Amino acid sequence: VQDHERTTGASNDEKIHQELLVNTSDGDLFPRVLRLLRYFGEYEDIVVRCARKMEAKRWPLLFSLAGEPAALLEQCFTSGRLYTAACLLVILQEMWGFVSSTPHSLRLLDAALQRHEFALANELSNFLLKADRAGMLTPKHVRIQEDVSWIESAALSRVTHRNESAEKRMNSRVRSSAIDARLLVFLRNAFGQSEYRAIVAVCAKFEFPLSHLIAREPWLIAHIQTHWNESLLRLHRQFHRNEPQIESVTAAFHEFVSNSNKNQSRQLYNDPKLTALVSMSIHDPRFEQQFVSSGGGGSSHESRLSQCGRMRKCDERLTVVQDELMELELIYLQNECREFGEDGRNALFLLVSTVLLDVSSMIAVLKTLENEKRNAFLNGLRDLDSNGYDQLAHSLHQWFSKQEH
């Protein structure tokens, strides 16, 4: 389009349109080029790249020949190219406003969550917040099946309890009921499928108050108590964490006994820096690569990763970074669950503490359980057929036997 405008000297879009359709060297060059591109699977991607490199005033001309943006977006959505579809959202919004783009944005957000494209989902939520400010996410435009105002209230109360400054409170995440309703549906489904890492991703990226959800809907974690061994295996697989060795279990118990007489304060809320670190790391390989090259951060949590900078081989460093990041994700999940309470209701907290070999937290929960439920947990450890977990079950049994006597 731009090349033809320069050669003809035309300035009027309609004139350019006619020139392209009629007066090209062989009659219909541009339409023929488009027909050729349609034979390739990346047609919509090519059109989007062209659109991003030209001025917005030329978009009507381009899309009158290449196809309507909404139709191209639908094709991308159907074929699973969500990032290209998201680029077309911007074009739709620029050409026709939020009235045209908002329904597609909501569909894309749902699809991005289902496909665990959490970085894209976060970008789409920011796009939708602009639509919300424009008055396009009201109950008149979006049907919300239930009251989700408690999510915003819970998120705000957590900021207040962290005693953050007024400036940080102003910078806390702006919420929308339409977005929160979709996050809630996704989290319920994720609990049903035991997708714990996906739960961490959504709660960290969207600052979703997980503990309040568990408190309101405790049945989401009820299945853990009847399937301890399966739940532990899922947690190990999703966070790429090996089962513990006998030596590790022995060391963890020794540390617990040594510190049992010390009054150690517990962190109730996740540190904002830890939340930000987990939010950036999940499902974002670029962040892992950057962390390898930079050697880590400077906060107390980030310093756990500083050893990566001393590794000789890049692949070894990347492996260490990934392992450390996933451990931080588990710590994040543990802190989120701890807010709900360290008692027998909190099966997820006990589950994560077990994988982390946090003996103190495990015993705090097991103390509140009846003997039958406690034995069910110990039997679940033995059913894993792991020497490390056999040792853990044996050590816990011995500790409680001594306490009873």
GROMACS .gro file of C-alpha atoms in nm:
model
  405
    1VAL     CA    1   0.000   0.000   0.000
    2GLN     CA    2   0.273   0.245   0.102
    3ASP     CA    3   0.492   0.164  -0.200
    4HIS     CA    4   0.203   0.221  -0.438
    5GLU     CA    5   0.117   0.553  -0.270
    6ARG     CA    6   0.472   0.674  -0.319
    7THR     CA    7   0.478   0.576  -0.689
    8THR     CA    8   0.141   0.732  -0.773
    9GLY     CA    9   0.174   1.037  -0.548
   10ALA     CA   10  -0.185   0.983  -0.434
   11SER     CA   11  -0.299   1.104  -0.096
   12ASN     CA   12  -0.662   1.001  -0.095
   13ASP     CA   13  -0.740   0.650   0.042
   14GLU     CA   14  -1.017   0.594  -0.209
   15LYS     CA   15  -0.787   0.686  -0.494
   16ILE     CA   16  -0.519   0.449  -0.366
   17HIS     CA   17  -0.782   0.177  -0.333
   18GLN     CA   18  -0.888   0.217  -0.694
   19GLU     CA   19  -0.527   0.232  -0.814
   20LEU     CA   20  -0.447  -0.091  -0.634
   21LEU     CA   21  -0.747  -0.270  -0.773
   22VAL     CA   22  -0.733  -0.143  -1.129
   23ASN     CA   23  -0.413   0.029  -1.234
   24THR     CA   24  -0.139  -0.205  -1.107
   25SER     CA   25   0.102  -0.340  -1.363
   26ASP     CA   26  -0.096  -0.654  -1.427
   27GLY     CA   27  -0.442  -0.544  -1.321
   28ASP     CA   28  -0.486  -0.684  -0.969
   29LEU     CA   29  -0.143  -0.727  -0.810
   30PHE     CA   30  -0.236  -0.657  -0.448
   31PRO     CA   31  -0.545  -0.885  -0.442
   32ARG     CA   32  -0.338  -1.156  -0.609
   33VAL     CA   33  -0.070  -1.122  -0.343
   34LEU     CA   34  -0.336  -1.158  -0.075
   35ARG     CA   35  -0.482  -1.464  -0.243
   36LEU     CA   36  -0.134  -1.617  -0.250
   37LEU     CA   37  -0.081  -1.546   0.119
   38ARG     CA   38  -0.409  -1.716   0.206
   39TYR     CA   39  -0.254  -2.048   0.102
   40PHE     CA   40  -0.021  -2.022   0.402
   41GLY     CA   41  -0.124  -2.090   0.759
   42GLU     CA   42   0.016  -1.760   0.886
   43TYR     CA   43  -0.198  -1.532   0.671
   44GLU     CA   44  -0.351  -1.348   0.966
   45ASP     CA   45  -0.011  -1.311   1.134
   46ILE     CA   46   0.133  -1.149   0.820
   47VAL     CA   47  -0.160  -0.908   0.794
   48VAL     CA   48  -0.120  -0.810   1.160
   49ARG     CA   49   0.254  -0.748   1.115
   50CYS     CA   50   0.182  -0.526   0.816
   51ALA     CA   51  -0.084  -0.336   1.009
   52ARG     CA   52   0.152  -0.273   1.300
   53LYS     CA   53   0.408  -0.118   1.063
   54MET     CA   54   0.172   0.127   0.895
   55GLU     CA   55  -0.020   0.427   1.018
   56ALA     CA   56  -0.364   0.363   1.165
   57LYS     CA   57  -0.528   0.586   0.904
   58ARG     CA   58  -0.439   0.325   0.639
   59TRP     CA   59  -0.598   0.035   0.827
   60PRO     CA   60  -0.944   0.070   0.666
   61LEU     CA   61  -0.785   0.036   0.324
   62LEU     CA   62  -0.572  -0.261   0.426
   63PHE     CA   63  -0.855  -0.454   0.588
   64SER     CA   64  -1.101  -0.376   0.310
   65LEU     CA   65  -0.874  -0.591   0.094
   66ALA     CA   66  -0.725  -0.834   0.349
   67GLY     CA   67  -1.047  -0.907   0.537
   68GLU     CA   68  -1.237  -0.756   0.829
   69PRO     CA   69  -1.038  -0.755   1.158
   70ALA     CA   70  -1.323  -0.928   1.340
   71ALA     CA   71  -1.325  -1.213   1.086
   72LEU     CA   72  -0.947  -1.247   1.104
   73LEU     CA   73  -0.965  -1.249   1.483
   74GLU     CA   74  -1.225  -1.525   1.475
   75GLN     CA   75  -1.000  -1.733   1.252
   76CYS     CA   76  -0.706  -1.685   1.491
   77PHE     CA   77  -0.926  -1.773   1.785
   78THR     CA   78  -1.047  -2.092   1.617
   79SER     CA   79  -0.693  -2.200   1.527
   80GLY     CA   80  -0.557  -2.120   1.876
   81ARG     CA   81  -0.332  -1.827   1.778
   82LEU     CA   82  -0.431  -1.619   2.075
   83TYR     CA   83  -0.143  -1.371   2.062
   84THR     CA   84  -0.228  -1.273   1.705
   85ALA     CA   85  -0.593  -1.247   1.802
   86ALA     CA   86  -0.494  -1.016   2.089
   87CYS     CA   87  -0.309  -0.790   1.844
   88LEU     CA   88  -0.625  -0.769   1.636
   89LEU     CA   89  -0.812  -0.655   1.948
   90VAL     CA   90  -0.606  -0.336   1.949
   91ILE     CA   91  -0.695  -0.278   1.584
   92LEU     CA   92  -1.065  -0.337   1.653
   93GLN     CA   93  -1.056  -0.095   1.945
   94GLU     CA   94  -0.875   0.172   1.746
   95MET     CA   95  -1.110   0.143   1.448
   96TRP     CA   96  -1.448   0.096   1.619
   97GLY     CA   97  -1.395   0.140   1.994
   98PHE     CA   98  -1.453  -0.083   2.295
   99VAL     CA   99  -1.805  -0.170   2.179
  100SER     CA  100  -1.650  -0.392   1.913
  101SER     CA  101  -1.346  -0.523   2.101
  102THR     CA  102  -1.481  -0.597   2.452
  103PRO     CA  103  -1.682  -0.916   2.373
  104HIS     CA  104  -1.380  -1.061   2.192
  105SER     CA  105  -1.155  -0.960   2.485
  106LEU     CA  106  -1.363  -1.160   2.732
  107ARG     CA  107  -1.357  -1.468   2.509
  108LEU     CA  108  -0.982  -1.440   2.464
  109LEU     CA  109  -0.929  -1.403   2.838
  110ASP     CA  110  -1.120  -1.725   2.902
  111ALA     CA  111  -0.921  -1.906   2.631
  112ALA     CA  112  -0.587  -1.775   2.757
  113LEU     CA  113  -0.664  -1.897   3.109
  114GLN     CA  114  -0.772  -2.239   2.984
  115ARG     CA  115  -0.451  -2.275   2.783
  116HIS     CA  116  -0.239  -2.151   3.077
  117GLU     CA  117  -0.118  -1.850   2.878
  118PHE     CA  118  -0.110  -1.645   3.196
  119ALA     CA  119   0.112  -1.363   3.069
  120LEU     CA  120  -0.132  -1.306   2.784
  121ALA     CA  121  -0.427  -1.333   3.022
  122ASN     CA  122  -0.271  -1.062   3.236
  123GLU     CA  123  -0.229  -0.834   2.934
  124LEU     CA  124  -0.589  -0.898   2.830
  125SER     CA  125  -0.711  -0.814   3.179
  126ASN     CA  126  -0.529  -0.479   3.158
  127PHE     CA  127  -0.699  -0.419   2.822
  128LEU     CA  128  -1.035  -0.502   2.978
  129LEU     CA  129  -0.973  -0.264   3.268
  130LYS     CA  130  -0.959   0.016   3.012
  131ALA     CA  131  -1.293  -0.102   2.877
  132ASP     CA  132  -1.426  -0.106   3.233
  133ARG     CA  133  -1.320   0.256   3.284
  134ALA     CA  134  -1.499   0.335   2.957
  135GLY     CA  135  -1.817   0.184   3.105
  136MET     CA  136  -1.822  -0.126   2.886
  137LEU     CA  137  -1.806  -0.394   3.161
  138THR     CA  138  -2.121  -0.301   3.349
  139PRO     CA  139  -2.393  -0.562   3.425
  140LYS     CA  140  -2.574  -0.421   3.122
  141HIS     CA  141  -2.296  -0.544   2.894
  142VAL     CA  142  -2.159  -0.844   3.089
  143ARG     CA  143  -2.368  -1.105   3.268
  144ILE     CA  144  -2.214  -1.205   3.602
  145GLN     CA  145  -2.379  -1.507   3.760
  146GLU     CA  146  -2.280  -1.435   4.123
  147ASP     CA  147  -2.162  -1.162   4.356
  148VAL     CA  148  -1.782  -1.145   4.347
  149SER     CA  149  -1.739  -0.819   4.536
  150TRP     CA  150  -1.578  -1.014   4.822
  151ILE     CA  151  -1.268  -1.064   4.604
  152GLU     CA  152  -1.197  -0.693   4.584
  153SER     CA  153  -1.272  -0.648   4.955
  154ALA     CA  154  -1.040  -0.934   5.051
  155ALA     CA  155  -0.760  -0.807   4.826
  156LEU     CA  156  -0.792  -0.459   4.977
  157SER     CA  157  -0.790  -0.594   5.332
  158ARG     CA  158  -0.465  -0.778   5.265
  159VAL     CA  159  -0.299  -0.459   5.146
  160THR     CA  160  -0.421  -0.289   5.464
  161HIS     CA  161  -0.293  -0.568   5.690
  162ARG     CA  162   0.051  -0.549   5.528
  163ASN     CA  163   0.069  -0.189   5.657
  164GLU     CA  164   0.183  -0.065   5.319
  165SER     CA  165   0.219   0.304   5.249
  166ALA     CA  166  -0.059   0.506   5.093
  167GLU     CA  167   0.141   0.528   4.770
  168LYS     CA  168   0.171   0.148   4.744
  169ARG     CA  169  -0.199   0.110   4.818
  170MET     CA  170  -0.275   0.346   4.531
  171ASN     CA  171  -0.058   0.130   4.303
  172SER     CA  172  -0.224  -0.196   4.404
  173ARG     CA  173  -0.409  -0.384   4.134
  174VAL     CA  174  -0.734  -0.232   4.011
  175ARG     CA  175  -1.006  -0.495   4.002
  176SER     CA  176  -1.306  -0.558   3.779
  177SER     CA  177  -1.599  -0.782   3.868
  178ALA     CA  178  -1.612  -0.923   3.514
  179ILE     CA  179  -1.247  -1.029   3.532
  180ASP     CA  180  -1.270  -1.159   3.890
  181ALA     CA  181  -1.572  -1.372   3.796
  182ARG     CA  182  -1.369  -1.543   3.524
  183LEU     CA  183  -1.071  -1.594   3.753
  184LEU     CA  184  -1.302  -1.752   4.010
  185VAL     CA  185  -1.443  -1.998   3.757
  186PHE     CA  186  -1.094  -2.089   3.643
  187LEU     CA  187  -0.966  -2.146   3.998
  188ARG     CA  188  -1.259  -2.371   4.084
  189ASN     CA  189  -1.188  -2.581   3.778
  190ALA     CA  190  -0.814  -2.583   3.857
  191PHE     CA  191  -0.884  -2.716   4.207
  192GLY     CA  192  -1.105  -2.982   4.056
  193GLN     CA  193  -0.819  -3.090   3.828
  194SER     CA  194  -0.554  -3.046   4.103
  195GLU     CA  195  -0.363  -2.798   3.884
  196TYR     CA  196  -0.170  -2.642   4.171
  197ARG     CA  197   0.090  -2.457   3.966
  198ALA     CA  198  -0.183  -2.295   3.758
  199ILE     CA  199  -0.347  -2.185   4.084
  200VAL     CA  200  -0.020  -2.025   4.194
  201ALA     CA  201   0.012  -1.849   3.857
  202VAL     CA  202  -0.334  -1.692   3.868
  203CYS     CA  203  -0.314  -1.590   4.234
  204ALA     CA  204   0.029  -1.430   4.190
  205LYS     CA  205  -0.033  -1.256   3.858
  206PHE     CA  206  -0.380  -1.128   3.949
  207GLU     CA  207  -0.326  -1.083   4.326
  208PHE     CA  208  -0.619  -1.312   4.391
  209PRO     CA  209  -0.688  -1.376   4.765
  210LEU     CA  210  -0.657  -1.756   4.764
  211SER     CA  211  -0.698  -1.801   5.139
  212HIS     CA  212  -1.035  -1.626   5.132
  213LEU     CA  213  -1.151  -1.854   4.852
  214ILE     CA  214  -1.053  -2.163   5.053
  215ALA     CA  215  -1.228  -2.024   5.360
  216ARG     CA  216  -1.548  -1.960   5.162
  217GLU     CA  217  -1.538  -2.289   4.969
  218PRO     CA  218  -1.347  -2.545   5.179
  219TRP     CA  219  -1.479  -2.831   4.965
  220LEU     CA  220  -1.229  -2.727   4.697
  221ILE     CA  221  -0.951  -2.896   4.896
  222ALA     CA  222  -1.156  -3.168   5.068
  223HIS     CA  223  -1.046  -3.438   4.820
  224ILE     CA  224  -0.685  -3.403   4.933
  225GLN     CA  225  -0.760  -3.573   5.266
  226THR     CA  226  -0.882  -3.887   5.091
  227HIS     CA  227  -0.603  -3.897   4.831
  228TRP     CA  228  -0.286  -3.789   5.009
  229ASN     CA  229  -0.050  -3.998   4.799
  230GLU     CA  230  -0.198  -3.892   4.464
  231SER     CA  231  -0.203  -3.526   4.566
  232LEU     CA  232   0.162  -3.539   4.674
  233LEU     CA  233   0.265  -3.699   4.347
  234ARG     CA  234   0.084  -3.430   4.149
  235LEU     CA  235   0.256  -3.157   4.346
  236HIS     CA  236   0.597  -3.317   4.287
  237ARG     CA  237   0.535  -3.351   3.914
  238GLN     CA  238   0.395  -3.003   3.858
  239PHE     CA  239   0.677  -2.830   4.044
  240HIS     CA  240   0.946  -3.070   3.912
  241ARG     CA  241   1.051  -3.158   4.265
  242ASN     CA  242   1.215  -3.490   4.348
  243GLU     CA  243   1.088  -3.702   4.633
  244PRO     CA  244   1.291  -3.649   4.952
  245GLN     CA  245   1.589  -3.862   5.044
  246ILE     CA  246   1.630  -4.022   5.387
  247GLU     CA  247   1.916  -3.785   5.465
  248SER     CA  248   1.700  -3.481   5.385
  249VAL     CA  249   1.418  -3.603   5.610
  250THR     CA  250   1.659  -3.671   5.896
  251ALA     CA  251   1.814  -3.325   5.861
  252ALA     CA  252   1.472  -3.158   5.853
  253PHE     CA  253   1.365  -3.334   6.174
  254HIS     CA  254   1.695  -3.248   6.340
  255GLU     CA  255   1.640  -2.882   6.253
  256PHE     CA  256   1.284  -2.898   6.389
  257VAL     CA  257   1.397  -3.047   6.720
  258SER     CA  258   1.676  -2.789   6.749
  259ASN     CA  259   1.438  -2.500   6.691
  260SER     CA  260   1.140  -2.638   6.882
  261ASN     CA  261   1.221  -2.431   7.191
  262LYS     CA  262   1.267  -2.111   6.995
  263ASN     CA  263   0.982  -1.869   6.945
  264GLN     CA  264   0.996  -1.805   6.574
  265SER     CA  265   0.757  -1.558   6.414
  266ARG     CA  266   0.575  -1.671   6.103
  267GLN     CA  267   0.503  -1.470   5.792
  268LEU     CA  268   0.129  -1.450   5.744
  269TYR     CA  269   0.116  -1.262   5.416
  270ASN     CA  270   0.334  -1.309   5.111
  271ASP     CA  271   0.602  -1.048   5.068
  272PRO     CA  272   0.513  -0.824   4.769
  273LYS     CA  273   0.860  -0.884   4.621
  274LEU     CA  274   0.809  -1.261   4.639
  275THR     CA  275   0.466  -1.224   4.478
  276ALA     CA  276   0.615  -1.016   4.196
  277LEU     CA  277   0.899  -1.264   4.147
  278VAL     CA  278   0.663  -1.561   4.126
  279SER     CA  279   0.429  -1.366   3.898
  280MET     CA  280   0.709  -1.295   3.650
  281SER     CA  281   0.862  -1.641   3.660
  282ILE     CA  282   0.562  -1.863   3.593
  283HIS     CA  283   0.524  -1.969   3.229
  284ASP     CA  284   0.766  -1.700   3.110
  285PRO     CA  285   1.093  -1.853   2.985
  286ARG     CA  286   1.227  -1.507   2.900
  287PHE     CA  287   1.233  -1.423   3.270
  288GLU     CA  288   1.436  -1.734   3.349
  289GLN     CA  289   1.690  -1.646   3.080
  290GLN     CA  290   1.719  -1.291   3.212
  291PHE     CA  291   1.769  -1.421   3.563
  292VAL     CA  292   2.049  -1.650   3.445
  293SER     CA  293   2.233  -1.365   3.274
  294SER     CA  294   2.183  -1.117   3.557
  295GLY     CA  295   2.271  -1.354   3.840
  296GLY     CA  296   1.953  -1.293   4.036
  297GLY     CA  297   1.808  -1.009   4.239
  298GLY     CA  298   1.884  -0.836   4.564
  299SER     CA  299   1.594  -0.907   4.798
  300SER     CA  300   1.597  -1.177   5.064
  301HIS     CA  301   1.399  -1.412   4.838
  302GLU     CA  302   1.590  -1.323   4.526
  303SER     CA  303   1.923  -1.383   4.698
  304ARG     CA  304   1.836  -1.753   4.703
  305LEU     CA  305   1.903  -1.749   4.331
  306SER     CA  306   2.234  -1.559   4.336
  307GLN     CA  307   2.435  -1.883   4.324
  308CYS     CA  308   2.324  -1.923   3.960
  309GLY     CA  309   2.565  -1.650   3.856
  310ARG     CA  310   2.858  -1.867   3.962
  311MET     CA  311   2.764  -2.161   3.744
  312ARG     CA  312   2.995  -2.228   3.451
  313LYS     CA  313   2.753  -2.366   3.195
  314CYS     CA  314   2.440  -2.182   3.091
  315ASP     CA  315   2.223  -2.494   3.087
  316GLU     CA  316   2.333  -2.583   3.439
  317ARG     CA  317   2.257  -2.231   3.554
  318LEU     CA  318   1.915  -2.240   3.391
  319THR     CA  319   1.834  -2.571   3.561
  320VAL     CA  320   1.925  -2.426   3.899
  321VAL     CA  321   1.718  -2.114   3.834
  322GLN     CA  322   1.414  -2.320   3.737
  323ASP     CA  323   1.443  -2.536   4.048
  324GLU     CA  324   1.484  -2.234   4.274
  325LEU     CA  325   1.195  -2.049   4.114
  326MET     CA  326   0.966  -2.347   4.159
  327GLU     CA  327   1.068  -2.369   4.524
  328LEU     CA  328   0.972  -2.004   4.560
  329GLU     CA  329   0.638  -2.084   4.398
  330LEU     CA  330   0.581  -2.353   4.660
  331ILE     CA  331   0.676  -2.111   4.937
  332TYR     CA  332   0.432  -1.861   4.791
  333LEU     CA  333   0.155  -2.123   4.788
  334GLN     CA  334   0.238  -2.226   5.144
  335ASN     CA  335   0.214  -1.865   5.267
  336GLU     CA  336  -0.116  -1.819   5.087
  337CYS     CA  337  -0.255  -2.131   5.255
  338ARG     CA  338  -0.110  -2.040   5.595
  339GLU     CA  339  -0.329  -1.732   5.605
  340PHE     CA  340  -0.632  -1.964   5.612
  341GLY     CA  341  -0.498  -2.127   5.931
  342GLU     CA  342  -0.262  -2.402   6.042
  343ASP     CA  343  -0.520  -2.658   6.142
  344GLY     CA  344  -0.688  -2.972   6.017
  345ARG     CA  345  -0.914  -2.786   5.776
  346ASN     CA  346  -0.615  -2.675   5.574
  347ALA     CA  347  -0.520  -2.990   5.386
  348LEU     CA  348  -0.348  -2.793   5.109
  349PHE     CA  349  -0.119  -2.622   5.360
  350LEU     CA  350  -0.021  -2.962   5.501
  351LEU     CA  351   0.034  -3.094   5.149
  352VAL     CA  352   0.269  -2.811   5.045
  353SER     CA  353   0.453  -2.819   5.379
  354THR     CA  354   0.516  -3.189   5.326
  355VAL     CA  355   0.673  -3.136   4.985
  356LEU     CA  356   0.888  -2.855   5.130
  357LEU     CA  357   0.981  -3.076   5.429
  358ASP     CA  358   0.865  -2.801   5.665
  359VAL     CA  359   0.834  -3.027   5.969
  360SER     CA  360   0.724  -2.751   6.203
  361SER     CA  361   0.426  -2.658   5.986
  362MET     CA  362   0.337  -3.023   5.929
  363ILE     CA  363   0.324  -3.098   6.299
  364ALA     CA  364   0.125  -2.780   6.367
  365VAL     CA  365  -0.151  -2.911   6.138
  366LEU     CA  366  -0.126  -3.277   6.241
  367LYS     CA  367  -0.169  -3.181   6.607
  368THR     CA  368  -0.520  -3.058   6.528
  369LEU     CA  369  -0.623  -3.378   6.349
  370GLU     CA  370  -0.796  -3.674   6.507
  371ASN     CA  371  -0.589  -3.991   6.528
  372GLU     CA  372  -0.782  -4.152   6.244
  373LYS     CA  373  -0.718  -3.863   6.003
  374ARG     CA  374  -0.357  -3.834   6.115
  375ASN     CA  375  -0.300  -4.203   6.051
  376ALA     CA  376  -0.463  -4.166   5.709
  377PHE     CA  377  -0.204  -3.901   5.624
  378LEU     CA  378   0.084  -4.120   5.748
  379ASN     CA  379  -0.049  -4.416   5.549
  380GLY     CA  380  -0.067  -4.191   5.244
  381LEU     CA  381   0.306  -4.121   5.285
  382ARG     CA  382   0.383  -4.493   5.313
  383ASP     CA  383   0.173  -4.571   5.003
  384LEU     CA  384   0.411  -4.361   4.793
  385ASP     CA  385   0.668  -4.642   4.812
  386SER     CA  386   0.943  -4.388   4.872
  387ASN     CA  387   1.227  -4.441   5.121
  388GLY     CA  388   1.226  -4.072   5.209
  389TYR     CA  389   0.853  -4.058   5.275
  390ASP     CA  390   0.867  -4.388   5.465
  391GLN     CA  391   1.126  -4.226   5.690
  392LEU     CA  392   0.908  -3.915   5.725
  393ALA     CA  393   0.604  -4.123   5.825
  394HIS     CA  394   0.815  -4.318   6.074
  395SER     CA  395   0.963  -4.003   6.229
  396LEU     CA  396   0.625  -3.833   6.260
  397HIS     CA  397   0.472  -4.144   6.417
  398GLN     CA  398   0.753  -4.163   6.669
  399TRP     CA  399   0.727  -3.795   6.756
  400PHE     CA  400   0.352  -3.815   6.827
  401SER     CA  401   0.396  -4.137   7.024
  402LYS     CA  402   0.646  -3.964   7.250
  403GLN     CA  403   0.412  -3.669   7.294
  404GLU     CA  404   0.126  -3.896   7.395
  405HIS     CA  405   0.340  -4.071   7.651
   0.00000   0.00000   0.00000
